[in-house]
Amino acid sequence: MLADKNFYRSAEALGPAYEHPERLADETIEAYLRPLVSSDQRVRDLQRFLAAFDCKHTLAIEAQLRKLKTPTLIVWGTDDIYFDVRWSRWLAEAIPGTRRRVELKGARIFFPEERAAEFNQELRAHWLAK
């Protein structure tokens, strides 16, 4: 993916994580990937991290989430292929401190980068709320 940045943007790689993978700069891909493949150990760490993606970890802490009264903002992309939007609803119901749940129509997992202005607006409103 470092040698062929278009592969990173493709459906076979991380393209589906972006709403607009074609807009992703080569420099951004370098910044994301270069540290993750800088040594054999880091590659193994990345493999372990990816293999560990499982909702069971969230479900395992459900009892603690149901006690979380900290003001919570949940922002989710509706087109995220990795984390279905139903999880945002589940979290909002599970966390009593949820102030607001926002769905960004068409957004995917890297929405904080692609829709930084929109995301930052939600964060500021959350942080400034009394």
GROMACS .gro file of N, CA and C in nm:
model
  390
    1MET      N    1   0.082  -0.120   0.000
    1MET     CA    2   0.000   0.000   0.000
    1MET      C    3   0.086   0.126   0.000
    2LEU      N    4   0.207   0.116   0.056
    2LEU     CA    5   0.295   0.232   0.050
    2LEU      C    6   0.351   0.251  -0.090
    3ALA      N    7   0.375   0.143  -0.160
    3ALA     CA    8   0.429   0.151  -0.295
    3ALA      C    9   0.322   0.196  -0.395
    4ASP      N   10   0.198   0.159  -0.371
    4ASP     CA   11   0.088   0.193  -0.461
    4ASP      C   12  -0.026   0.252  -0.378
    5LYS      N   13  -0.025   0.383  -0.366
    5LYS     CA   14  -0.125   0.451  -0.282
    5LYS      C   15  -0.267   0.430  -0.335
    6ASN      N   16  -0.281   0.406  -0.464
    6ASN     CA   17  -0.415   0.380  -0.517
    6ASN      C   18  -0.470   0.248  -0.466
    7PHE      N   19  -0.382   0.154  -0.435
    7PHE     CA   20  -0.430   0.029  -0.374
    7PHE      C   21  -0.489   0.058  -0.236
    8TYR      N   22  -0.423   0.144  -0.157
    8TYR     CA   23  -0.476   0.183  -0.026
    8TYR      C   24  -0.617   0.238  -0.041
    9ARG      N   25  -0.640   0.318  -0.145
    9ARG     CA   26  -0.769   0.383  -0.169
    9ARG      C   27  -0.873   0.287  -0.227
   10SER      N   28  -0.832   0.168  -0.265
   10SER     CA   29  -0.921   0.076  -0.337
   10SER      C   30  -1.015   0.002  -0.242
   11ALA      N   31  -1.114  -0.064  -0.303
   11ALA     CA   32  -1.210  -0.144  -0.226
   11ALA      C   33  -1.144  -0.265  -0.163
   12GLU      N   34  -1.030  -0.309  -0.215
   12GLU     CA   35  -0.959  -0.425  -0.160
   12GLU      C   36  -0.876  -0.388  -0.037
   13ALA      N   37  -0.859  -0.262  -0.013
   13ALA     CA   38  -0.779  -0.217   0.102
   13ALA      C   39  -0.866  -0.128   0.191
   14LEU      N   40  -0.823  -0.003   0.214
   14LEU     CA   41  -0.895   0.084   0.308
   14LEU      C   42  -0.989   0.184   0.242
   15GLY      N   43  -1.007   0.175   0.114
   15GLY     CA   44  -1.100   0.264   0.046
   15GLY      C   45  -1.238   0.267   0.109
   16PRO      N   46  -1.295   0.151   0.146
   16PRO     CA   47  -1.428   0.152   0.207
   16PRO      C   48  -1.437   0.223   0.342
   17ALA      N   49  -1.324   0.254   0.403
   17ALA     CA   50  -1.325   0.325   0.530
   17ALA      C   51  -1.348   0.475   0.511
   18TYR      N   52  -1.344   0.519   0.386
   18TYR     CA   53  -1.357   0.661   0.353
   18TYR      C   54  -1.482   0.687   0.271
   19GLU      N   55  -1.541   0.800   0.294
   19GLU     CA   56  -1.652   0.844   0.211
   19GLU      C   57  -1.601   0.883   0.072
   20HIS      N   58  -1.483   0.945   0.069
   20HIS     CA   59  -1.421   0.991  -0.056
   20HIS      C   60  -1.274   0.950  -0.060
   21PRO      N   61  -1.245   0.822  -0.081
   21PRO     CA   62  -1.105   0.778  -0.080
   21PRO      C   63  -1.019   0.844  -0.187
   22GLU      N   64  -1.082   0.887  -0.295
   22GLU     CA   65  -1.007   0.952  -0.402
   22GLU      C   66  -0.948   1.086  -0.360
   23ARG      N   67  -0.998   1.145  -0.255
   23ARG     CA   68  -0.947   1.273  -0.206
   23ARG      C   69  -0.830   1.258  -0.108
   24LEU      N   70  -0.800   1.137  -0.070
   24LEU     CA   71  -0.697   1.110   0.028
   24LEU      C   72  -0.558   1.136  -0.032
   25ALA      N   73  -0.482   1.224   0.030
   25ALA     CA   74  -0.349   1.260  -0.019
   25ALA      C   75  -0.248   1.148   0.007
   26ASP      N   76  -0.153   1.135  -0.083
   26ASP     CA   77  -0.045   1.037  -0.065
   26ASP      C   78   0.027   1.058   0.068
   27GLU      N   79   0.045   1.183   0.106
   27GLU     CA   80   0.116   1.215   0.231
   27GLU      C   81   0.039   1.163   0.353
   28THR      N   82  -0.093   1.167   0.346
   28THR     CA   83  -0.174   1.116   0.456
   28THR      C   84  -0.159   0.966   0.468
   29ILE      N   85  -0.159   0.897   0.355
   29ILE     CA   86  -0.140   0.753   0.355
   29ILE      C   87  -0.005   0.718   0.415
   30GLU      N   88   0.097   0.790   0.377
   30GLU     CA   89   0.232   0.770   0.434
   30GLU      C   90   0.229   0.789   0.585
   31ALA      N   91   0.164   0.896   0.630
   31ALA     CA   92   0.161   0.927   0.774
   31ALA      C   93   0.090   0.816   0.851
   32TYR      N   94  -0.015   0.759   0.794
   32TYR     CA   95  -0.087   0.652   0.860
   32TYR      C   96  -0.008   0.521   0.861
   33LEU      N   97   0.045   0.484   0.746
   33LEU     CA   98   0.103   0.350   0.732
   33LEU      C   99   0.249   0.337   0.772
   34ARG      N  100   0.330   0.435   0.741
   34ARG     CA  101   0.475   0.422   0.762
   34ARG      C  102   0.508   0.377   0.904
   35PRO      N  103   0.451   0.438   1.009
   35PRO     CA  104   0.484   0.392   1.145
   35PRO      C  105   0.439   0.249   1.174
   36LEU      N  106   0.332   0.206   1.108
   36LEU     CA  107   0.276   0.073   1.135
   36LEU      C  108   0.358  -0.040   1.073
   37VAL      N  109   0.444  -0.007   0.980
   37VAL     CA  110   0.525  -0.110   0.913
   37VAL      C  111   0.675  -0.083   0.927
   38SER      N  112   0.710  -0.004   1.026
   38SER     CA  113   0.850   0.036   1.042
   38SER      C  114   0.939  -0.075   1.099
   39SER      N  115   0.877  -0.180   1.152
   39SER     CA  116   0.955  -0.293   1.202
   39SER      C  117   0.866  -0.417   1.199
   40ASP      N  118   0.929  -0.533   1.207
   40ASP     CA  119   0.852  -0.657   1.211
   40ASP      C  120   0.759  -0.661   1.331
   41GLN      N  121   0.806  -0.611   1.445
   41GLN     CA  122   0.723  -0.608   1.566
   41GLN      C  123   0.599  -0.522   1.545
   42ARG      N  124   0.616  -0.408   1.481
   42ARG     CA  125   0.501  -0.320   1.458
   42ARG      C  126   0.401  -0.384   1.363
   43VAL      N  127   0.449  -0.456   1.265
   43VAL     CA  128   0.358  -0.527   1.173
   43VAL      C  129   0.279  -0.633   1.252
   44ARG      N  130   0.347  -0.706   1.338
   44ARG     CA  131   0.278  -0.807   1.420
   44ARG      C  132   0.177  -0.740   1.513
   45ASP      N  133   0.214  -0.626   1.571
   45ASP     CA  134   0.122  -0.553   1.659
   45ASP      C  135  -0.003  -0.510   1.582
   46LEU      N  136   0.016  -0.462   1.461
   46LEU     CA  137  -0.096  -0.422   1.377
   46LEU      C  138  -0.186  -0.542   1.345
   47GLN      N  139  -0.127  -0.653   1.313
   47GLN     CA  140  -0.205  -0.773   1.284
   47GLN      C  141  -0.287  -0.815   1.406
   48ARG      N  142  -0.227  -0.811   1.524
   48ARG     CA  143  -0.300  -0.845   1.647
   48ARG      C  144  -0.414  -0.747   1.673
   49PHE      N  145  -0.387  -0.619   1.651
   49PHE     CA  146  -0.488  -0.515   1.670
   49PHE      C  147  -0.608  -0.540   1.579
   50LEU      N  148  -0.583  -0.564   1.452
   50LEU     CA  149  -0.691  -0.586   1.356
   50LEU      C  150  -0.768  -0.714   1.387
   51ALA      N  151  -0.698  -0.817   1.429
   51ALA     CA  152  -0.763  -0.944   1.461
   51ALA      C  153  -0.850  -0.933   1.586
   52ALA      N  154  -0.823  -0.834   1.670
   52ALA     CA  155  -0.896  -0.820   1.796
   52ALA      C  156  -1.027  -0.744   1.782
   53PHE      N  157  -1.056  -0.688   1.664
   53PHE     CA  158  -1.181  -0.615   1.646
   53PHE      C  159  -1.299  -0.709   1.665
   54ASP      N  160  -1.373  -0.686   1.771
   54ASP     CA  161  -1.485  -0.773   1.800
   54ASP      C  162  -1.575  -0.700   1.899
   55CYS      N  163  -1.705  -0.701   1.873
   55CYS     CA  164  -1.798  -0.631   1.961
   55CYS      C  165  -1.805  -0.694   2.100
   56LYS      N  166  -1.749  -0.814   2.115
   56LYS     CA  167  -1.755  -0.879   2.247
   56LYS      C  168  -1.686  -0.796   2.354
   57HIS      N  169  -1.587  -0.716   2.314
   57HIS     CA  170  -1.515  -0.633   2.411
   57HIS      C  171  -1.607  -0.522   2.465
   58THR      N  172  -1.689  -0.466   2.377
   58THR     CA  173  -1.784  -0.365   2.420
   58THR      C  174  -1.893  -0.427   2.507
   59LEU      N  175  -1.942  -0.541   2.464
   59LEU     CA  176  -2.046  -0.610   2.541
   59LEU      C  177  -1.994  -0.651   2.679
   60ALA      N  178  -1.867  -0.683   2.688
   60ALA     CA  179  -1.808  -0.726   2.815
   60ALA      C  180  -1.810  -0.615   2.920
   61ILE      N  181  -1.814  -0.489   2.876
   61ILE     CA  182  -1.815  -0.378   2.972
   61ILE      C  183  -1.952  -0.310   2.980
   62GLU      N  184  -2.054  -0.378   2.932
   62GLU     CA  185  -2.188  -0.319   2.933
   62GLU      C  186  -2.231  -0.272   3.072
   63ALA      N  187  -2.206  -0.352   3.173
   63ALA     CA  188  -2.246  -0.314   3.309
   63ALA      C  189  -2.180  -0.182   3.352
   64GLN      N  190  -2.054  -0.163   3.317
   64GLN     CA  191  -1.984  -0.039   3.351
   64GLN      C  192  -2.039   0.077   3.269
   65LEU      N  193  -2.070   0.052   3.140
   65LEU     CA  194  -2.126   0.158   3.057
   65LEU      C  195  -2.260   0.206   3.113
   66ARG      N  196  -2.338   0.114   3.166
   66ARG     CA  197  -2.470   0.149   3.219
   66ARG      C  198  -2.460   0.235   3.346
   67LYS      N  199  -2.341   0.248   3.401
   67LYS     CA  200  -2.318   0.333   3.519
   67LYS      C  201  -2.250   0.465   3.481
   68LEU      N  202  -2.214   0.481   3.355
   68LEU     CA  203  -2.136   0.596   3.310
   68LEU      C  204  -2.225   0.720   3.298
   69LYS      N  205  -2.209   0.810   3.392
   69LYS     CA  206  -2.291   0.930   3.394
   69LYS      C  207  -2.216   1.051   3.336
   70THR      N  208  -2.095   1.030   3.294
   70THR     CA  209  -2.015   1.136   3.233
   70THR      C  210  -2.085   1.186   3.107
   71PRO      N  211  -2.095   1.317   3.089
   71PRO     CA  212  -2.159   1.369   2.968
   71PRO      C  213  -2.092   1.309   2.842
   72THR      N  214  -2.173   1.246   2.761
   72THR     CA  215  -2.121   1.169   2.649
   72THR      C  216  -2.183   1.214   2.518
   73LEU      N  217  -2.099   1.230   2.418
   73LEU     CA  218  -2.141   1.259   2.282
   73LEU      C  219  -2.107   1.138   2.197
   74ILE      N  220  -2.202   1.092   2.119
   74ILE     CA  221  -2.179   0.980   2.028
   74ILE      C  222  -2.201   1.031   1.887
   75VAL      N  223  -2.096   1.025   1.805
   75VAL     CA  224  -2.104   1.068   1.665
   75VAL      C  225  -2.068   0.949   1.580
   76TRP      N  226  -2.151   0.921   1.478
   76TRP     CA  227  -2.136   0.798   1.401
   76TRP      C  228  -2.164   0.825   1.254
   77GLY      N  229  -2.089   0.759   1.168
   77GLY     CA  230  -2.116   0.765   1.025
   77GLY      C  231  -2.219   0.659   0.986
   78THR      N  232  -2.319   0.697   0.910
   78THR     CA  233  -2.425   0.604   0.874
   78THR      C  234  -2.380   0.498   0.773
   79ASP      N  235  -2.272   0.525   0.701
   79ASP     CA  236  -2.224   0.429   0.600
   79ASP      C  237  -2.097   0.356   0.642
   80ASP      N  238  -2.069   0.356   0.771
   80ASP     CA  239  -1.951   0.286   0.821
   80ASP      C  240  -1.969   0.136   0.804
   81ILE      N  241  -1.881   0.073   0.727
   81ILE     CA  242  -1.894  -0.071   0.702
   81ILE      C  243  -1.832  -0.155   0.813
   82TYR      N  244  -1.755  -0.093   0.899
   82TYR     CA  245  -1.689  -0.166   1.008
   82TYR      C  246  -1.772  -0.166   1.135
   83PHE      N  247  -1.836  -0.053   1.163
   83PHE     CA  248  -1.914  -0.037   1.285
   83PHE      C  249  -2.053   0.013   1.247
   84ASP      N  250  -2.148  -0.077   1.241
   84ASP     CA  251  -2.284  -0.044   1.200
   84ASP      C  252  -2.343   0.063   1.292
   85VAL      N  253  -2.424   0.148   1.235
   85VAL     CA  254  -2.484   0.259   1.310
   85VAL      C  255  -2.571   0.209   1.426
   86ARG      N  256  -2.617   0.086   1.421
   86ARG     CA  257  -2.696   0.034   1.533
   86ARG      C  258  -2.616   0.034   1.663
   87TRP      N  259  -2.482   0.025   1.653
   87TRP     CA  260  -2.399   0.030   1.773
   87TRP      C  261  -2.406   0.168   1.839
   88SER      N  262  -2.423   0.272   1.761
   88SER     CA  263  -2.436   0.405   1.820
   88SER      C  264  -2.565   0.415   1.901
   89ARG      N  265  -2.670   0.353   1.849
   89ARG     CA  266  -2.798   0.351   1.922
   89ARG      C  267  -2.785   0.269   2.051
   90TRP      N  268  -2.717   0.156   2.040
   90TRP     CA  269  -2.696   0.071   2.158
   90TRP      C  270  -2.618   0.147   2.265
   91LEU      N  271  -2.511   0.216   2.224
   91LEU     CA  272  -2.431   0.293   2.319
   91LEU      C  273  -2.515   0.404   2.383
   92ALA      N  274  -2.593   0.473   2.302
   92ALA     CA  275  -2.675   0.583   2.355
   92ALA      C  276  -2.773   0.532   2.459
   93GLU      N  277  -2.828   0.414   2.437
   93GLU     CA  278  -2.920   0.355   2.534
   93GLU      C  279  -2.846   0.303   2.658
   94ALA      N  280  -2.727   0.253   2.637
   94ALA     CA  281  -2.651   0.193   2.747
   94ALA      C  282  -2.588   0.297   2.839
   95ILE      N  283  -2.548   0.409   2.785
   95ILE     CA  284  -2.476   0.511   2.863
   95ILE      C  285  -2.574   0.618   2.912
   96PRO      N  286  -2.602   0.622   3.042
   96PRO     CA  287  -2.699   0.719   3.092
   96PRO      C  288  -2.652   0.864   3.078
   97GLY      N  289  -2.523   0.884   3.062
   97GLY     CA  290  -2.471   1.020   3.047
   97GLY      C  291  -2.477   1.073   2.904
   98THR      N  292  -2.533   0.995   2.813
   98THR     CA  293  -2.539   1.039   2.673
   98THR      C  294  -2.625   1.165   2.663
   99ARG      N  295  -2.562   1.270   2.615
   99ARG     CA  296  -2.632   1.396   2.593
   99ARG      C  297  -2.690   1.403   2.452
  100ARG      N  298  -2.612   1.347   2.359
  100ARG     CA  299  -2.651   1.362   2.220
  100ARG      C  300  -2.590   1.249   2.139
  101ARG      N  301  -2.668   1.201   2.043
  101ARG     CA  302  -2.619   1.102   1.947
  101ARG      C  303  -2.641   1.162   1.809
  102VAL      N  304  -2.534   1.168   1.732
  102VAL     CA  305  -2.538   1.232   1.601
  102VAL      C  306  -2.503   1.129   1.494
  103GLU      N  307  -2.584   1.124   1.391
  103GLU     CA  308  -2.555   1.041   1.275
  103GLU      C  309  -2.513   1.133   1.160
  104LEU      N  310  -2.395   1.108   1.104
  104LEU     CA  311  -2.349   1.183   0.989
  104LEU      C  312  -2.382   1.102   0.864
  105LYS      N  313  -2.483   1.146   0.792
  105LYS     CA  314  -2.533   1.072   0.676
  105LYS      C  315  -2.423   1.055   0.571
  106GLY      N  316  -2.401   0.929   0.536
  106GLY     CA  317  -2.303   0.896   0.432
  106GLY      C  318  -2.160   0.884   0.481
  107ALA      N  319  -2.135   0.922   0.605
  107ALA     CA  320  -1.998   0.920   0.657
  107ALA      C  321  -1.954   0.778   0.691
  108ARG      N  322  -1.823   0.761   0.692
  108ARG     CA  323  -1.763   0.632   0.726
  108ARG      C  324  -1.664   0.651   0.841
  109ILE      N  325  -1.590   0.547   0.873
  109ILE     CA  326  -1.511   0.546   0.997
  109ILE      C  327  -1.410   0.662   1.008
  110PHE      N  328  -1.356   0.708   0.897
  110PHE     CA  329  -1.259   0.818   0.905
  110PHE      C  330  -1.325   0.954   0.889
  111PHE      N  331  -1.452   0.965   0.931
  111PHE     CA  332  -1.521   1.093   0.921
  111PHE      C  333  -1.454   1.206   0.998
  112PRO      N  334  -1.385   1.180   1.112
  112PRO     CA  335  -1.322   1.293   1.180
  112PRO      C  336  -1.220   1.366   1.091
  113GLU      N  337  -1.161   1.294   0.999
  113GLU     CA  338  -1.068   1.358   0.905
  113GLU      C  339  -1.144   1.418   0.787
  114GLU      N  340  -1.234   1.341   0.730
  114GLU     CA  341  -1.304   1.387   0.610
  114GLU      C  342  -1.404   1.498   0.638
  115ARG      N  343  -1.462   1.495   0.754
  115ARG     CA  344  -1.563   1.596   0.790
  115ARG      C  345  -1.523   1.668   0.919
  116ALA      N  346  -1.399   1.711   0.920
  116ALA     CA  347  -1.343   1.772   1.041
  116ALA      C  348  -1.425   1.891   1.091
  117ALA      N  349  -1.468   1.978   1.001
  117ALA     CA  350  -1.542   2.097   1.045
  117ALA      C  351  -1.674   2.057   1.112
  118GLU      N  352  -1.745   1.964   1.051
  118GLU     CA  353  -1.873   1.919   1.106
  118GLU      C  354  -1.853   1.848   1.241
  119PHE      N  355  -1.752   1.762   1.246
  119PHE     CA  356  -1.722   1.689   1.369
  119PHE      C  357  -1.678   1.786   1.480
  120ASN      N  358  -1.590   1.880   1.447
  120ASN     CA  359  -1.543   1.977   1.546
  120ASN      C  360  -1.657   2.063   1.599
  121GLN      N  361  -1.752   2.095   1.515
  121GLN     CA  362  -1.868   2.172   1.559
  121GLN      C  363  -1.946   2.094   1.665
  122GLU      N  364  -1.965   1.965   1.643
  122GLU     CA  365  -2.034   1.881   1.741
  122GLU      C  366  -1.954   1.873   1.871
  123LEU      N  367  -1.823   1.855   1.859
  123LEU     CA  368  -1.738   1.849   1.979
  123LEU      C  369  -1.743   1.978   2.059
  124ARG      N  370  -1.730   2.091   1.991
  124ARG     CA  371  -1.734   2.220   2.061
  124ARG      C  372  -1.867   2.239   2.133
  125ALA      N  373  -1.976   2.209   2.066
  125ALA     CA  374  -2.108   2.222   2.129
  125ALA      C  375  -2.118   2.133   2.252
  126HIS      N  376  -2.064   2.013   2.241
  126HIS     CA  377  -2.066   1.920   2.355
  126HIS      C  378  -1.982   1.973   2.471
  127TRP      N  379  -1.863   2.018   2.441
  127TRP     CA  380  -1.772   2.066   2.546
  127TRP      C  381  -1.821   2.194   2.611
  128LEU      N  382  -1.893   2.277   2.535
  128LEU     CA  383  -1.940   2.404   2.588
  128LEU      C  384  -2.077   2.395   2.656
  129ALA      N  385  -2.142   2.283   2.641
  129ALA     CA  386  -2.276   2.266   2.702
  129ALA      C  387  -2.266   2.270   2.853
  130LYS      N  388  -2.360   2.330   2.914
  130LYS     CA  389  -2.361   2.343   3.061
  130LYS      C  390  -2.443   2.231   3.121
   0.00000   0.00000   0.00000
